[in-house]
Amino acid sequence: MLSELKEQLPAGSAVEYLEKLFEKIEKSRLNAFTSLAKESALAQAREFDKSPGKGLLAGVPIAIKECISTKGIETNCSSRILRGYVPPYDAHVIERLKAEGAIVMGKTNMDEFAMGTSTETSAFGPTRNPWDLERVPGGSSGGSAACVAGGEAPCALGSDTGGSVRCPASFCGIVGLKPTYGLVSRFGLVAYANSLEQIGPLTGTVEDTALLMQVIAGHDWRDSTSAKKGFSLEGLKDGVKGLKIGIPKEYFGEGVDGEVEKAVWNAISTLENLGASWQEVSLPHTRYALAAYYVIAMSEASSNLARFDGLRYGLRVGEDQDWHTTFSEIRSQGFGPEVKRRILLGTYALSAGYYGRYYLKALKVRTLIKNDFQNAFKQVDILASPTMPIPAFKIGERINDPLSLYMADVFTVPINLAGVPAVSLPCGFAGHLPVGLQLMGPHFGEAAVLGAAQAFEEATPFHEARPEVI
Ligand code: GLN
């Protein structure tokens, strides 16, 4: 049972609890949900109330990001082109959640096809940050983070291609984990950039994140990149005595908000007081990471999104015209401007003559970045940094300046290029806005990362702070 839920879900009360959440969501100004699965969720809750079952998540409602396939529930990736598409199957993670008794309560808003850092590129309009309704919740899993932080769901799943779980976790003051590439099956996750992304939990506490990982991690033959490994809670309560923490010098200083930096240094001191030691390390190729990430992500996106032609499912327009016109009408009307920009840039980077200059070069940079992490983890157990260089910005402030949005991902994208795990957890405030601490580990080093996060959480009050959402 999720620890936060223990008090809220006494036997026989699942229906009541769920109804309260739905009521809150219906009055909410956050715009965190794109649809609610009221009927199926309440039916499941009634079953739970009759006989609670033994699953690890029995009776626990969970919110699911729009891009994770849910049988019988619309999955549109917050895009016009997929409006009305109802998957005939569940993603692997959904099968696992259901097998443990979790209740899918609805789908959450996101940047269209997960392309963004603010949830503003959604066809459903932006989600608002529960700490300040004028501000973005981060993205692309902004709906998932906002509903958990705003008390509309006890936990959620997001996906992280270049920071999309950690960024909104940081902006909304909750915990979010990007697992090691291959630890969680991507079967049923609508692909944006498949060599980079993983599904990850968004929860109020580290323990809850670990619990969700226990349920969703593990091998799946339907994802060819799925590792033959699971996740165990072992080590979560071992503390940080003797743990060596590396502070990547490239992740501090220029471009980082002063209050963010201060909160993160305070967090490092707390970990030191708990028995860890820290030393400066270098990840020398960090400054090339953003460029390499965006070339790779957009190239993969241009290929992955080629399948959306509106012919078998999704938006249908211009059907009385010839095939070429119909095809381009559907895609012109179906995709928003950011998705179009990325398809165009990605197609360019993969085209004959430019492939070597952009895509291949980006892959070489990716190897250098992976080597940076491998070298760092020869000296230290985990790394610590700010998750985001800035706190949540205002809605509308950056959306017309894509480069300034891309720059905000500077500390999250290297993790995806290297394929290693990283968690974001609340570590303080910049004014009234939460700040996230990012802890990164070696491949399959989730236990070390979450163990340190757990020790920090036990010693600090930040996870208890919740916004007053009106
Ligand atoms: N902000 C990054 C991007 O726009 C990451 C998004 C994600 O992780 N899905 O690509």
Tab-separated table of C-alpha atoms in Angstrom, residues 105-268:
chain	number	residue	atom	x	y	z
A	105	MET	CA	-8.587	6.730	-12.605
A	106	GLY	CA	-7.906	8.766	-15.735
A	107	LYS	CA	-5.429	10.170	-18.225
A	108	THR	CA	-3.270	13.233	-17.659
A	109	ASN	CA	-2.390	16.210	-19.794
A	110	MET	CA	1.033	16.469	-21.400
A	111	ASP	CA	2.947	18.370	-24.033
A	112	GLU	CA	1.799	17.090	-27.418
A	113	PHE	CA	3.592	13.761	-28.014
A	114	ALA	CA	5.769	14.579	-24.960
A	115	MET	CA	7.569	17.329	-26.857
A	116	GLY	CA	8.055	20.136	-24.378
A	117	THR	CA	9.055	21.291	-20.932
A	118	SER	CA	5.910	23.095	-19.805
A	119	THR	CA	2.736	21.192	-20.872
A	120	GLU	CA	1.852	24.231	-22.960
A	121	THR	CA	2.031	22.450	-26.334
A	122	SER	CA	-0.968	20.251	-25.417
A	123	ALA	CA	-4.035	20.403	-27.667
A	124	PHE	CA	-6.054	20.592	-24.406
A	125	GLY	CA	-4.434	23.848	-23.273
A	126	PRO	CA	-1.834	24.200	-20.523
A	127	THR	CA	-1.913	22.550	-17.121
A	128	ARG	CA	-1.382	24.925	-14.203
A	129	ASN	CA	1.140	24.573	-11.403
A	130	PRO	CA	-0.703	23.965	-8.092
A	131	TRP	CA	1.848	26.168	-6.270
A	132	ASP	CA	1.047	29.143	-8.499
A	133	LEU	CA	-1.743	28.920	-11.043
A	134	GLU	CA	-0.051	31.495	-13.296
A	135	ARG	CA	2.922	29.179	-13.735
A	136	VAL	CA	3.660	26.012	-15.704
A	137	PRO	CA	3.858	22.667	-13.910
A	138	GLY	CA	6.863	21.667	-16.052
A	139	GLY	CA	6.619	19.033	-18.727
A	140	SER	CA	6.020	17.043	-20.545
A	141	SER	CA	4.325	14.965	-17.780
A	142	GLY	CA	2.852	18.173	-16.299
A	143	GLY	CA	-0.634	16.745	-15.733
A	144	SER	CA	0.751	13.746	-13.834
A	145	ALA	CA	2.861	15.947	-11.541
A	146	ALA	CA	0.206	18.618	-10.999
A	147	CYS	CA	-2.516	16.127	-10.027
A	148	VAL	CA	-0.280	14.444	-7.442
A	149	ALA	CA	1.006	17.747	-5.991
A	150	GLY	CA	-2.515	19.207	-6.023
A	151	GLY	CA	-4.030	16.229	-4.162
A	152	GLU	CA	-6.134	15.036	-7.104
A	153	ALA	CA	-4.401	11.639	-7.322
A	154	PRO	CA	-2.170	9.780	-4.875
A	155	CYS	CA	0.306	8.750	-7.582
A	156	ALA	CA	0.843	8.845	-11.326
A	157	LEU	CA	2.927	7.527	-14.186
A	158	GLY	CA	4.801	9.765	-16.599
A	159	SER	CA	7.415	9.233	-19.284
A	160	ASP	CA	10.873	10.762	-19.470
A	161	THR	CA	12.684	11.198	-22.790
A	162	GLY	CA	14.841	14.130	-21.758
A	163	GLY	CA	13.484	15.108	-18.350
A	164	SER	CA	9.718	14.799	-18.628
A	165	VAL	CA	9.258	13.051	-15.278
A	166	ARG	CA	11.966	14.912	-13.356
A	167	CYS	CA	11.202	18.436	-14.614
A	168	PRO	CA	7.528	18.471	-13.543
A	169	ALA	CA	8.403	16.641	-10.305
A	170	SER	CA	10.870	19.435	-9.574
A	171	PHE	CA	8.484	22.284	-10.530
A	172	CYS	CA	5.602	20.760	-8.525
A	173	GLY	CA	7.597	19.707	-5.442
A	174	ILE	CA	7.147	15.931	-5.650
A	175	VAL	CA	9.282	12.831	-6.325
A	176	GLY	CA	9.846	11.547	-9.885
A	177	LEU	CA	12.170	8.827	-11.165
A	178	LYS	CA	13.632	8.203	-14.631
A	179	PRO	CA	14.644	4.540	-14.445
A	180	THR	CA	17.681	2.984	-16.154
A	181	TYR	CA	16.969	2.505	-19.858
A	182	GLY	CA	15.537	-0.999	-20.272
A	183	LEU	CA	14.334	-1.496	-16.685
A	184	VAL	CA	10.688	-0.655	-17.476
A	185	SER	CA	9.065	-2.008	-20.636
A	186	ARG	CA	8.115	0.570	-23.273
A	187	PHE	CA	5.479	-1.764	-24.754
A	188	GLY	CA	2.392	0.418	-25.170
A	189	LEU	CA	4.195	3.722	-24.623
A	190	VAL	CA	3.566	5.833	-27.727
A	191	ALA	CA	7.086	6.507	-28.988
A	192	TYR	CA	8.570	9.978	-29.213
A	193	ALA	CA	12.313	9.140	-29.131
A	194	ASN	CA	12.498	5.469	-28.275
A	195	SER	CA	16.257	5.175	-27.644
A	196	LEU	CA	15.982	7.723	-24.834
A	197	GLU	CA	12.685	7.226	-23.028
A	198	GLN	CA	11.439	5.336	-20.007
A	199	ILE	CA	8.170	5.304	-18.095
A	200	GLY	CA	8.599	6.479	-14.484
A	201	PRO	CA	6.568	7.116	-11.299
A	202	LEU	CA	5.512	10.490	-9.866
A	203	THR	CA	4.583	10.329	-6.189
A	204	GLY	CA	4.557	12.284	-2.929
A	205	THR	CA	7.328	10.274	-1.276
A	206	VAL	CA	10.431	8.255	-2.169
A	207	GLU	CA	8.924	5.126	-0.651
A	208	ASP	CA	5.922	5.384	-2.959
A	209	THR	CA	8.172	5.802	-5.989
A	210	ALA	CA	10.080	2.684	-4.938
A	211	LEU	CA	6.827	0.792	-4.483
A	212	LEU	CA	5.566	1.731	-7.938
A	213	MET	CA	8.938	0.729	-9.397
A	214	GLN	CA	8.619	-2.655	-7.773
A	215	VAL	CA	5.367	-3.103	-9.671
A	216	ILE	CA	6.270	-1.674	-13.100
A	217	ALA	CA	9.919	-2.764	-13.517
A	218	GLY	CA	10.865	-6.087	-15.025
A	219	HIS	CA	11.473	-7.977	-18.225
A	220	ASP	CA	8.973	-7.956	-21.090
A	221	TRP	CA	9.629	-9.857	-24.320
A	222	ARG	CA	7.531	-7.371	-26.310
A	223	ASP	CA	10.124	-4.618	-25.818
A	224	SER	CA	13.376	-5.699	-27.481
A	225	THR	CA	15.368	-3.304	-25.268
A	226	SER	CA	13.871	-4.656	-22.036
A	227	ALA	CA	16.509	-5.837	-19.560
A	228	LYS	CA	16.287	-9.166	-17.764
A	229	LYS	CA	16.290	-7.366	-14.437
A	230	GLY	CA	13.768	-6.352	-11.811
A	231	PHE	CA	13.763	-3.756	-9.089
A	232	SER	CA	14.032	-4.501	-5.408
A	233	LEU	CA	13.398	-2.364	-2.352
A	234	GLU	CA	16.529	-3.729	-0.717
A	235	GLY	CA	18.869	-1.026	0.502
A	236	LEU	CA	16.203	1.643	0.634
A	237	LYS	CA	16.504	2.043	4.385
A	238	ASP	CA	20.279	1.682	4.656
A	239	GLY	CA	21.080	5.391	4.943
A	240	VAL	CA	24.012	7.215	3.338
A	241	LYS	CA	26.869	6.488	5.745
A	242	GLY	CA	30.028	6.124	3.653
A	243	LEU	CA	28.263	7.048	0.400
A	244	LYS	CA	30.468	9.027	-1.997
A	245	ILE	CA	28.608	11.803	-3.787
A	246	GLY	CA	30.049	13.524	-6.859
A	247	ILE	CA	29.168	17.136	-7.596
A	248	PRO	CA	29.521	17.713	-11.340
A	249	LYS	CA	31.089	21.131	-11.611
A	250	GLU	CA	29.433	21.754	-15.001
A	251	TYR	CA	25.977	21.592	-13.315
A	252	PHE	CA	26.496	24.637	-11.095
A	253	GLY	CA	27.245	28.301	-11.665
A	254	GLU	CA	26.348	30.221	-14.818
A	255	GLY	CA	22.680	30.046	-15.776
A	256	VAL	CA	21.554	28.496	-12.479
A	257	ASP	CA	19.149	30.545	-10.359
A	258	GLY	CA	20.817	31.632	-7.095
A	259	GLU	CA	18.061	30.332	-4.832
A	260	VAL	CA	17.974	26.994	-6.662
A	261	GLU	CA	21.713	26.611	-6.227
A	262	LYS	CA	21.467	27.513	-2.544
A	263	ALA	CA	18.746	24.925	-1.885
A	264	VAL	CA	20.782	22.227	-3.623
A	265	TRP	CA	23.968	23.033	-1.664
A	266	ASN	CA	21.941	22.907	1.554
A	267	ALA	CA	20.727	19.466	0.499
A	268	ILE	CA	24.300	18.324	-0.120
